[in-house]
Short mmCIF file of C-alpha atoms in Angstrom, two decimals:
data_model
loop_
_atom_site.label_atom_id
_atom_site.label_comp_id
_atom_site.label_asym_id
_atom_site.label_seq_id
_atom_site.Cartn_x
_atom_site.Cartn_y
_atom_site.Cartn_z
CA MET W 1 15.82 13.29 -6.27
CA ARG W 2 13.62 12.92 -9.35
CA ILE W 3 10.33 11.12 -9.06
CA VAL W 4 8.10 10.48 -12.03
CA LEU W 5 4.38 10.58 -11.31
CA ASP W 6 1.67 9.31 -13.57
CA ALA W 7 -0.49 12.41 -13.22
CA SER W 8 -3.34 11.01 -15.42
CA GLY W 9 -3.53 7.80 -13.49
CA GLY W 10 -6.05 7.07 -10.73
CA ASP W 11 -9.80 7.59 -10.10
CA HIS W 12 -9.19 11.17 -8.93
CA ALA W 13 -6.62 12.34 -11.51
CA PRO W 14 -5.42 15.02 -12.18
CA GLN W 15 -6.84 16.73 -9.22
CA ALA W 16 -5.44 14.34 -6.61
CA THR W 17 -2.23 13.56 -8.37
CA VAL W 18 -1.29 17.18 -8.84
CA ALA W 19 -2.11 18.15 -5.27
CA GLY W 20 -0.22 15.15 -4.02
CA ALA W 21 2.71 16.02 -6.21
CA ILE W 22 2.68 19.70 -4.90
CA ALA W 23 2.50 18.52 -1.29
CA ALA W 24 5.39 16.09 -1.87
CA ALA W 25 7.53 18.75 -3.62
CA ARG W 26 6.87 21.21 -0.70
CA THR W 27 7.73 18.53 1.93
CA TRP W 28 10.95 17.07 0.51
CA GLY W 29 12.06 19.66 -2.15
CA ASP W 30 12.34 17.00 -4.87
CA GLN W 31 11.68 17.23 -8.55
CA ILE W 32 8.28 15.65 -9.26
CA ILE W 33 7.95 14.99 -13.08
CA LEU W 34 4.28 14.96 -13.97
CA VAL W 35 3.50 12.75 -16.94
CA GLY W 36 0.14 12.84 -18.63
CA ASP W 37 -2.23 15.01 -20.57
CA GLU W 38 -0.35 18.19 -20.42
CA ALA W 39 -3.33 20.53 -20.91
CA SER W 40 -5.33 19.10 -17.92
CA ILE W 41 -2.17 18.89 -15.79
CA ARG W 42 -1.28 22.59 -16.40
CA ALA W 43 -4.87 23.67 -15.84
CA GLU W 44 -4.81 21.89 -12.46
CA LEU W 45 -1.35 23.32 -11.52
CA ALA W 46 -2.80 26.83 -12.24
CA LYS W 47 -5.16 26.45 -9.35
CA HIS W 48 -2.25 26.12 -6.85
CA ASP W 49 0.68 28.28 -5.70
CA THR W 50 3.62 26.35 -7.22
CA SER W 51 6.29 29.07 -6.80
CA ASN W 52 9.75 27.64 -6.10
CA LEU W 53 8.59 24.06 -6.79
CA ASP W 54 10.22 21.84 -9.43
CA LEU W 55 7.22 20.36 -11.13
CA PRO W 56 8.00 19.85 -14.86
CA VAL W 57 5.27 18.51 -17.17
CA VAL W 58 5.88 15.88 -19.76
CA ASN W 59 3.03 15.42 -22.25
CA ALA W 60 1.69 11.83 -22.82
CA PRO W 61 -0.86 11.89 -25.63
CA GLU W 62 -2.05 8.43 -25.18
CA MET W 63 -3.90 6.90 -22.13
CA ILE W 64 -4.28 3.23 -21.20
CA GLU W 65 -7.85 2.50 -20.28
CA MET W 66 -8.80 0.23 -17.42
CA THR W 67 -10.46 -2.22 -19.81
CA GLU W 68 -7.37 -2.75 -21.88
CA HIS W 69 -5.08 -5.71 -21.70
CA PRO W 70 -2.00 -4.56 -19.81
CA ALA W 71 0.72 -6.13 -21.97
CA GLN W 72 -0.94 -5.26 -25.23
CA ALA W 73 -1.62 -1.68 -24.12
CA ILE W 74 1.95 -1.18 -23.12
CA ARG W 75 3.31 -2.42 -26.39
CA ARG W 76 0.77 -0.56 -28.54
CA LYS W 77 0.68 2.72 -26.62
CA ARG W 78 4.29 3.74 -26.41
CA ASN W 79 3.27 7.41 -25.69
CA SER W 80 1.08 6.59 -22.66
CA SER W 81 1.99 8.11 -19.31
CA VAL W 82 3.06 4.71 -17.98
CA ALA W 83 5.37 3.93 -20.81
CA ILE W 84 6.95 7.29 -20.86
CA GLY W 85 7.38 7.54 -17.11
CA LEU W 86 9.08 4.14 -17.02
CA ARG W 87 11.33 4.98 -19.91
CA LEU W 88 12.53 8.01 -17.97
CA VAL W 89 13.58 5.78 -15.10
CA ARG W 90 15.23 3.34 -17.44
CA ASP W 91 17.23 5.99 -19.17
CA GLY W 92 18.44 7.51 -15.98
CA GLU W 93 16.40 10.73 -16.24
CA ALA W 94 14.43 9.88 -13.11
CA ASP W 95 14.97 7.81 -10.07
CA ALA W 96 11.55 6.26 -9.51
CA PHE W 97 7.99 5.90 -11.02
CA VAL W 98 4.75 6.15 -9.20
CA SER W 99 1.31 5.44 -10.59
CA ALA W 100 -2.27 5.05 -9.27
CA GLY W 101 -3.50 4.23 -12.75
CA HIS W 102 -3.76 0.85 -14.53
CA SER W 103 -1.85 -1.36 -12.14
CA GLY W 104 -1.52 -4.21 -14.58
CA ALA W 105 -0.09 -1.78 -17.24
CA THR W 106 2.41 -0.43 -14.63
CA MET W 107 3.52 -4.00 -13.73
CA ALA W 108 3.68 -5.07 -17.38
CA GLY W 109 5.55 -1.91 -18.33
CA ALA W 110 8.00 -2.26 -15.54
CA LEU W 111 8.68 -5.80 -16.58
CA PHE W 112 9.15 -4.89 -20.34
CA ILE W 113 10.89 -1.58 -20.00
CA LEU W 114 12.87 -1.92 -16.87
CA GLY W 115 13.60 -5.58 -17.05
CA ARG W 116 13.99 -8.04 -14.26
CA ILE W 117 16.83 -8.44 -11.76
CA ARG W 118 19.13 -11.16 -12.90
CA GLY W 119 17.90 -14.54 -11.84
CA ILE W 120 14.45 -13.45 -10.82
CA GLU W 121 11.73 -15.25 -12.99
CA ARG W 122 8.65 -13.05 -12.06
CA PRO W 123 8.20 -9.73 -10.16
CA CYS W 124 5.81 -9.49 -7.08
CA LEU W 125 4.14 -6.64 -5.22
CA VAL W 126 4.98 -6.28 -1.51
CA THR W 127 2.25 -4.72 0.65
CA HIS W 128 2.52 -3.74 4.37
CA PHE W 129 -0.50 -5.55 5.72
CA PRO W 130 -1.78 -4.29 9.11
CA THR W 131 -1.97 -6.81 11.94
CA VAL W 132 -2.68 -6.71 15.68
CA HIS W 133 1.10 -6.44 16.44
CA GLY W 134 2.11 -4.04 13.66
CA HIS W 135 2.49 -5.09 10.05
CA ALA W 136 3.34 -8.19 7.95
CA LEU W 137 4.81 -8.02 4.50
CA LEU W 138 2.36 -9.71 2.08
CA LEU W 139 3.74 -10.80 -1.34
CA ASP W 140 2.72 -11.27 -4.03
CA SER W 141 -0.40 -8.99 -3.68
CA GLY W 142 -1.22 -8.84 -7.26
CA ALA W 143 1.70 -8.91 -9.77
CA THR W 144 1.90 -12.47 -10.85
CA THR W 145 -1.39 -14.50 -10.57
CA ASP W 146 -0.34 -17.60 -12.47
CA CYS W 147 2.60 -19.00 -10.41
CA LYS W 148 4.86 -22.02 -10.17
CA PRO W 149 6.26 -23.15 -6.84
CA GLU W 150 9.63 -21.77 -7.80
CA TYR W 151 8.13 -18.26 -8.21
CA LEU W 152 6.82 -18.43 -4.71
CA VAL W 153 10.10 -19.45 -3.35
CA GLN W 154 11.74 -16.39 -5.08
CA PHE W 155 9.06 -14.15 -3.67
CA ALA W 156 10.06 -15.46 -0.15
CA GLN W 157 13.72 -14.74 -0.97
CA MET W 158 12.98 -11.12 -2.13
CA GLY W 159 10.62 -10.54 0.80
CA ASN W 160 13.29 -12.00 3.16
CA VAL W 161 15.87 -9.45 1.83
CA TYR W 162 13.33 -6.55 1.88
CA ALA W 163 12.39 -7.30 5.40
CA GLN W 164 16.02 -7.40 6.52
CA LYS W 165 17.40 -4.44 4.63
CA ILE W 166 14.34 -2.11 4.50
CA VAL W 167 12.17 -2.94 7.50
CA ASN W 168 15.07 -3.88 9.67
CA ILE W 169 14.12 -7.27 10.79
CA ALA W 170 17.16 -9.34 11.44
CA MET W 171 15.69 -12.86 10.91
CA PRO W 172 12.30 -12.54 9.14
CA ARG W 173 9.94 -15.37 9.77
CA ILE W 174 8.56 -16.56 6.39
CA GLY W 175 5.04 -18.02 6.30
CA LEU W 176 3.12 -19.62 3.36
CA LEU W 177 -0.39 -18.53 3.12
CA ALA W 178 -2.67 -21.58 3.19
CA ASN W 179 -6.10 -22.90 4.45
CA GLY W 180 -4.51 -24.71 7.36
CA GLU W 181 -1.24 -25.01 9.31
CA GLU W 182 -0.64 -28.68 8.31
CA ALA W 183 1.94 -29.34 5.49
CA ASN W 184 -0.64 -31.27 3.46
CA LYS W 185 -3.15 -28.36 3.41
CA GLY W 186 -3.65 -26.22 0.33
CA ASP W 187 -3.66 -26.87 -3.44
CA LYS W 188 -0.78 -28.49 -5.36
CA LEU W 189 0.92 -25.11 -5.81
CA VAL W 190 0.97 -24.47 -1.94
CA GLN W 191 2.01 -28.09 -1.12
CA ASP W 192 4.84 -28.19 -3.64
CA THR W 193 5.99 -24.68 -2.46
CA HIS W 194 5.88 -25.85 1.17
CA VAL W 195 8.36 -28.64 0.27
CA LEU W 196 10.80 -26.29 -1.44
CA LEU W 197 10.64 -23.75 1.28
CA GLN W 198 11.48 -26.34 3.90
CA GLN W 199 14.71 -27.17 1.91
CA ARG W 200 15.91 -23.52 2.08
CA SER W 201 18.66 -22.98 4.64
CA ASP W 202 18.75 -19.23 3.83
CA LEU W 203 15.13 -18.68 4.99
CA THR W 204 13.43 -18.99 8.43
CA PHE W 205 10.42 -20.81 7.18
CA ILE W 206 7.80 -21.37 9.93
CA GLY W 207 5.31 -23.34 7.77
CA ASN W 208 1.80 -22.58 6.58
CA VAL W 209 0.01 -19.54 7.94
CA GLU W 210 -3.69 -19.04 7.96
CA PRO W 211 -5.09 -15.62 7.25
CA LYS W 212 -6.45 -15.35 10.75
CA ASP W 213 -3.03 -16.12 12.27
CA MET W 214 -1.47 -13.47 9.98
CA LEU W 215 -3.85 -10.98 11.35
CA ILE W 216 -4.00 -11.87 15.11
CA ASN W 217 -0.93 -13.78 16.09
CA GLY W 218 1.59 -11.96 14.07
CA SER W 219 3.42 -15.24 13.64
CA ALA W 220 5.10 -14.39 10.29
CA ASP W 221 7.00 -11.24 9.18
CA VAL W 222 6.75 -12.24 5.53
CA VAL W 223 3.62 -13.97 4.17
CA VAL W 224 3.95 -15.45 0.74
CA ALA W 225 1.13 -16.22 -1.74
CA ASP W 226 0.44 -16.21 -5.47
CA GLY W 227 -0.74 -12.90 -6.86
CA PHE W 228 -4.39 -13.98 -7.18
CA VAL W 229 -4.71 -15.18 -3.61
CA GLY W 230 -2.65 -12.36 -2.17
CA ASN W 231 -4.72 -9.77 -3.93
CA LEU W 232 -7.99 -11.28 -2.70
CA VAL W 233 -6.68 -11.34 0.81
CA LEU W 234 -5.64 -7.69 0.56
CA LYS W 235 -8.89 -6.52 -0.82
CA PHE W 236 -10.97 -8.63 1.57
CA GLY W 237 -8.87 -7.19 4.35
CA GLU W 238 -9.65 -3.65 3.17
CA GLY W 239 -13.26 -4.49 3.27
CA VAL W 240 -13.20 -5.98 6.82
CA PHE W 241 -11.22 -2.99 8.17
CA LYS W 242 -13.71 -0.60 6.58
CA MET W 243 -16.62 -2.53 7.93
CA ILE W 244 -15.22 -2.59 11.40
CA THR W 245 -14.48 1.18 11.63
CA THR W 246 -17.81 2.21 9.94
CA ALA W 247 -19.83 -0.06 12.28
CA ALA W 248 -17.89 1.24 15.32
CA SER W 249 -18.29 4.77 14.30
CA ASN W 250 -22.07 4.42 13.70
CA ASN W 251 -22.45 2.71 17.07
CA ILE W 252 -20.55 5.46 18.83
CA LYS W 253 -22.69 8.14 17.18
CA ALA W 254 -25.94 6.32 18.14
CA GLU W 255 -24.80 5.84 21.60
CA TRP W 256 -23.85 9.53 21.93
CA ARG W 257 -27.08 10.69 20.60
CA LYS W 258 -29.10 8.26 22.91
CA ASN W 259 -27.08 9.47 26.04
CA LEU W 260 -27.61 13.07 25.06
CA VAL W 261 -31.41 12.62 24.74
CA LEU W 262 -31.38 10.80 28.15
CA GLY W 263 -29.44 13.58 29.64
CA LEU W 264 -31.99 16.16 28.74
CA LEU W 265 -34.38 15.31 31.53
CA PRO W 266 -31.87 15.60 34.40
CA ALA W 267 -30.49 18.66 32.78
CA LEU W 268 -34.00 20.34 32.94
CA VAL W 269 -34.21 19.24 36.61
CA ALA W 270 -30.80 20.67 37.21
CA LEU W 271 -32.00 24.03 36.04
CA THR W 272 -34.53 24.24 38.78
CA LEU W 273 -31.80 24.00 41.40
CA PRO W 274 -30.89 27.26 43.18
CA GLY W 275 -27.67 29.22 42.58
CA LYS W 276 -24.49 27.74 41.02
CA GLY W 277 -25.54 24.22 41.92
CA ARG W 278 -27.70 24.12 38.81
CA TRP W 279 -24.80 24.64 36.53
CA ARG W 280 -22.56 22.11 38.26
CA ALA W 281 -25.29 19.54 38.13
CA LEU W 282 -26.01 20.29 34.51
CA ILE W 283 -22.39 19.90 33.38
CA ALA W 284 -21.81 16.80 35.62
CA GLY W 285 -24.93 15.13 34.20
CA LEU W 286 -24.28 15.84 30.57
CA THR W 287 -20.42 14.92 30.98
CA GLY W 288 -21.30 11.61 32.62
CA LEU W 289 -23.71 10.56 29.92
CA THR W 290 -21.67 11.67 26.78
CA LEU W 291 -18.16 10.96 28.09
CA PRO W 292 -18.20 7.16 27.58
CA ALA W 293 -18.97 7.46 23.89
CA SER W 294 -16.53 10.28 23.53
CA MET W 295 -13.67 8.35 25.09
CA ALA W 296 -14.06 5.62 22.40
CA VAL W 297 -13.58 8.19 19.67
CA ALA W 298 -9.70 8.44 19.97
CA PRO W 299 -8.99 4.67 19.88
CA LEU W 300 -11.34 4.43 16.79
CA LEU W 301 -9.50 7.24 15.04
CA ALA W 302 -6.12 5.66 15.86
CA LEU W 303 -7.39 2.23 14.48
CA ARG W 304 -8.70 3.95 11.32
CA LYS W 305 -5.44 5.75 10.73
CA ARG W 306 -3.43 2.54 11.22
CA MET W 307 -5.58 0.53 8.73
CA ASP W 308 -5.82 3.45 6.15
CA TYR W 309 -4.05 2.38 2.97
CA ARG W 310 -3.29 6.11 2.33
CA SER W 311 -0.77 6.12 5.12
CA HIS W 312 1.42 3.55 3.17
CA GLY W 313 1.09 5.14 -0.26
CA GLY W 314 1.52 2.15 -2.40
CA ALA W 315 3.13 -1.22 -3.10
CA PRO W 316 6.74 -1.45 -4.42
CA LEU W 317 7.20 -3.83 -7.32
CA LEU W 318 10.15 -6.15 -6.34
CA GLY W 319 12.20 -8.04 -8.86
CA VAL W 320 12.49 -5.33 -11.63
CA ASN W 321 15.56 -3.12 -12.33
CA GLY W 322 14.05 0.06 -11.12
CA ILE W 323 11.77 1.64 -8.48
CA ALA W 324 8.10 1.33 -9.43
CA ILE W 325 5.40 2.04 -6.93
CA VAL W 326 1.86 0.88 -7.61
CA ALA W 327 -0.62 3.18 -5.72
CA HIS W 328 -4.25 2.45 -4.95
CA GLY W 329 -6.65 3.46 -7.79
CA LYS W 330 -8.70 5.45 -5.34
CA SER W 331 -5.72 7.36 -4.07
CA ASP W 332 -6.33 10.99 -2.95
CA ALA W 333 -3.82 13.72 -2.57
CA LEU W 334 -2.45 12.34 0.69
CA ALA W 335 -2.05 8.77 -0.70
CA ILE W 336 -0.21 10.16 -3.70
CA GLN W 337 2.04 12.26 -1.44
CA ASN W 338 2.79 9.09 0.72
CA ALA W 339 3.31 7.08 -2.40
CA ILE W 340 5.92 9.51 -3.62
CA GLY W 341 7.48 9.33 -0.17
CA GLN W 342 7.63 5.61 -0.38
CA ALA W 343 9.38 5.93 -3.75
CA ARG W 344 11.95 8.28 -2.45
CA ASN W 345 12.62 6.05 0.53
CA ALA W 346 13.18 3.16 -1.83
CA VAL W 347 15.63 5.20 -3.67
CA GLU W 348 17.45 6.27 -0.62
CA GLN W 349 17.56 2.76 0.69
CA ARG W 350 18.87 1.52 -2.72
CA VAL W 351 16.13 -1.17 -2.78
CA VAL W 352 17.01 -2.53 -6.15
CA ALA W 353 20.76 -2.68 -5.68
CA THR W 354 20.40 -4.12 -2.13
CA ILE W 355 18.08 -6.90 -3.23
CA SER W 356 20.27 -7.59 -6.22
CA HIS W 357 23.45 -7.71 -4.21
CA ALA W 358 21.98 -9.77 -1.45
CA LEU W 359 20.53 -12.33 -3.77
CA GLU W 360 24.00 -12.71 -5.50
CA THR W 361 25.03 -14.46 -2.26
CA VAL W 362 22.01 -16.69 -2.17
CA GLU W 363 21.33 -19.59 -4.45
CA LEU W 364 18.29 -18.66 -6.43
CA VAL W 365 15.63 -21.27 -7.24
CA PRO W 366 15.49 -21.68 -11.06
CA SER W 367 12.20 -22.24 -12.68
CA ALA W 368 11.41 -25.79 -13.58
#
């Protein structure tokens, strides 16, 4: 398998991208094509043992800055890492593209260079959003911010197919993200979309879903929103999860220190006891005081791992004629490796062909 990685993209490139590519190549034995500034990439590769790894480097002399307009940058900078990488996929020289760089440029480039699946008006990003009961698919999480109701219905259709074929949910429950469960809640976009979704016999539409229900009740497998709202929910969720785990970690550390200090006095008393009894009393006292806080560490670590965006790698861009994975801008080596793993899984599961074929049998909603 051949995966193209934007080695110059991301806050921690090229260190994190090169390290992640090396880890992925060692794990799966795939060819990881590193596209970006050749000199810096090769300098980083020289710091690692890359023997027997297939890591070709393709020079990209231009870089798209985060301040640039995505569509204009893609058209103007044809020799950027994003443009070159996506052309490799389009021309059949690679199977998928991964980038932690300018997400807007990646999405615009995928739209212009790879093109859309027939009948699809706009692409959408699908994100595995952690919930109490597992995960919900949130789409769109940032690709298309200015939406029509017909776009959201197509997002629901693509999410429905993705959930069925990729996540193995036989009858995905589709929810529309809104500020209330009632059909009349939300702005005009949400209300009009609600009417259209109710008319779809090919979807199991359960109605409006509030963000709290999405997190706690697990009432929907697929949650649909426009890219602006979806991205806000995603980023707010990241902040909430970070706050919870950080606060819990700080409380556990404080409790552990307090109990340890409180345990010093009985420990000193224990040392005055005769024979082996002093050591038994000392161990029992300290264990009893520190064990409660210590027992909370494992669940906290499990929660943090479950909520960690790095474990999911990135978000697939659905609706385009090729595999494009948008990774988090702060991705470290582990996140890059997992984004590559997500790309190869999408290739193995034939995501594009599966969605395209499945939608051929479904009446797509044309844009008004």
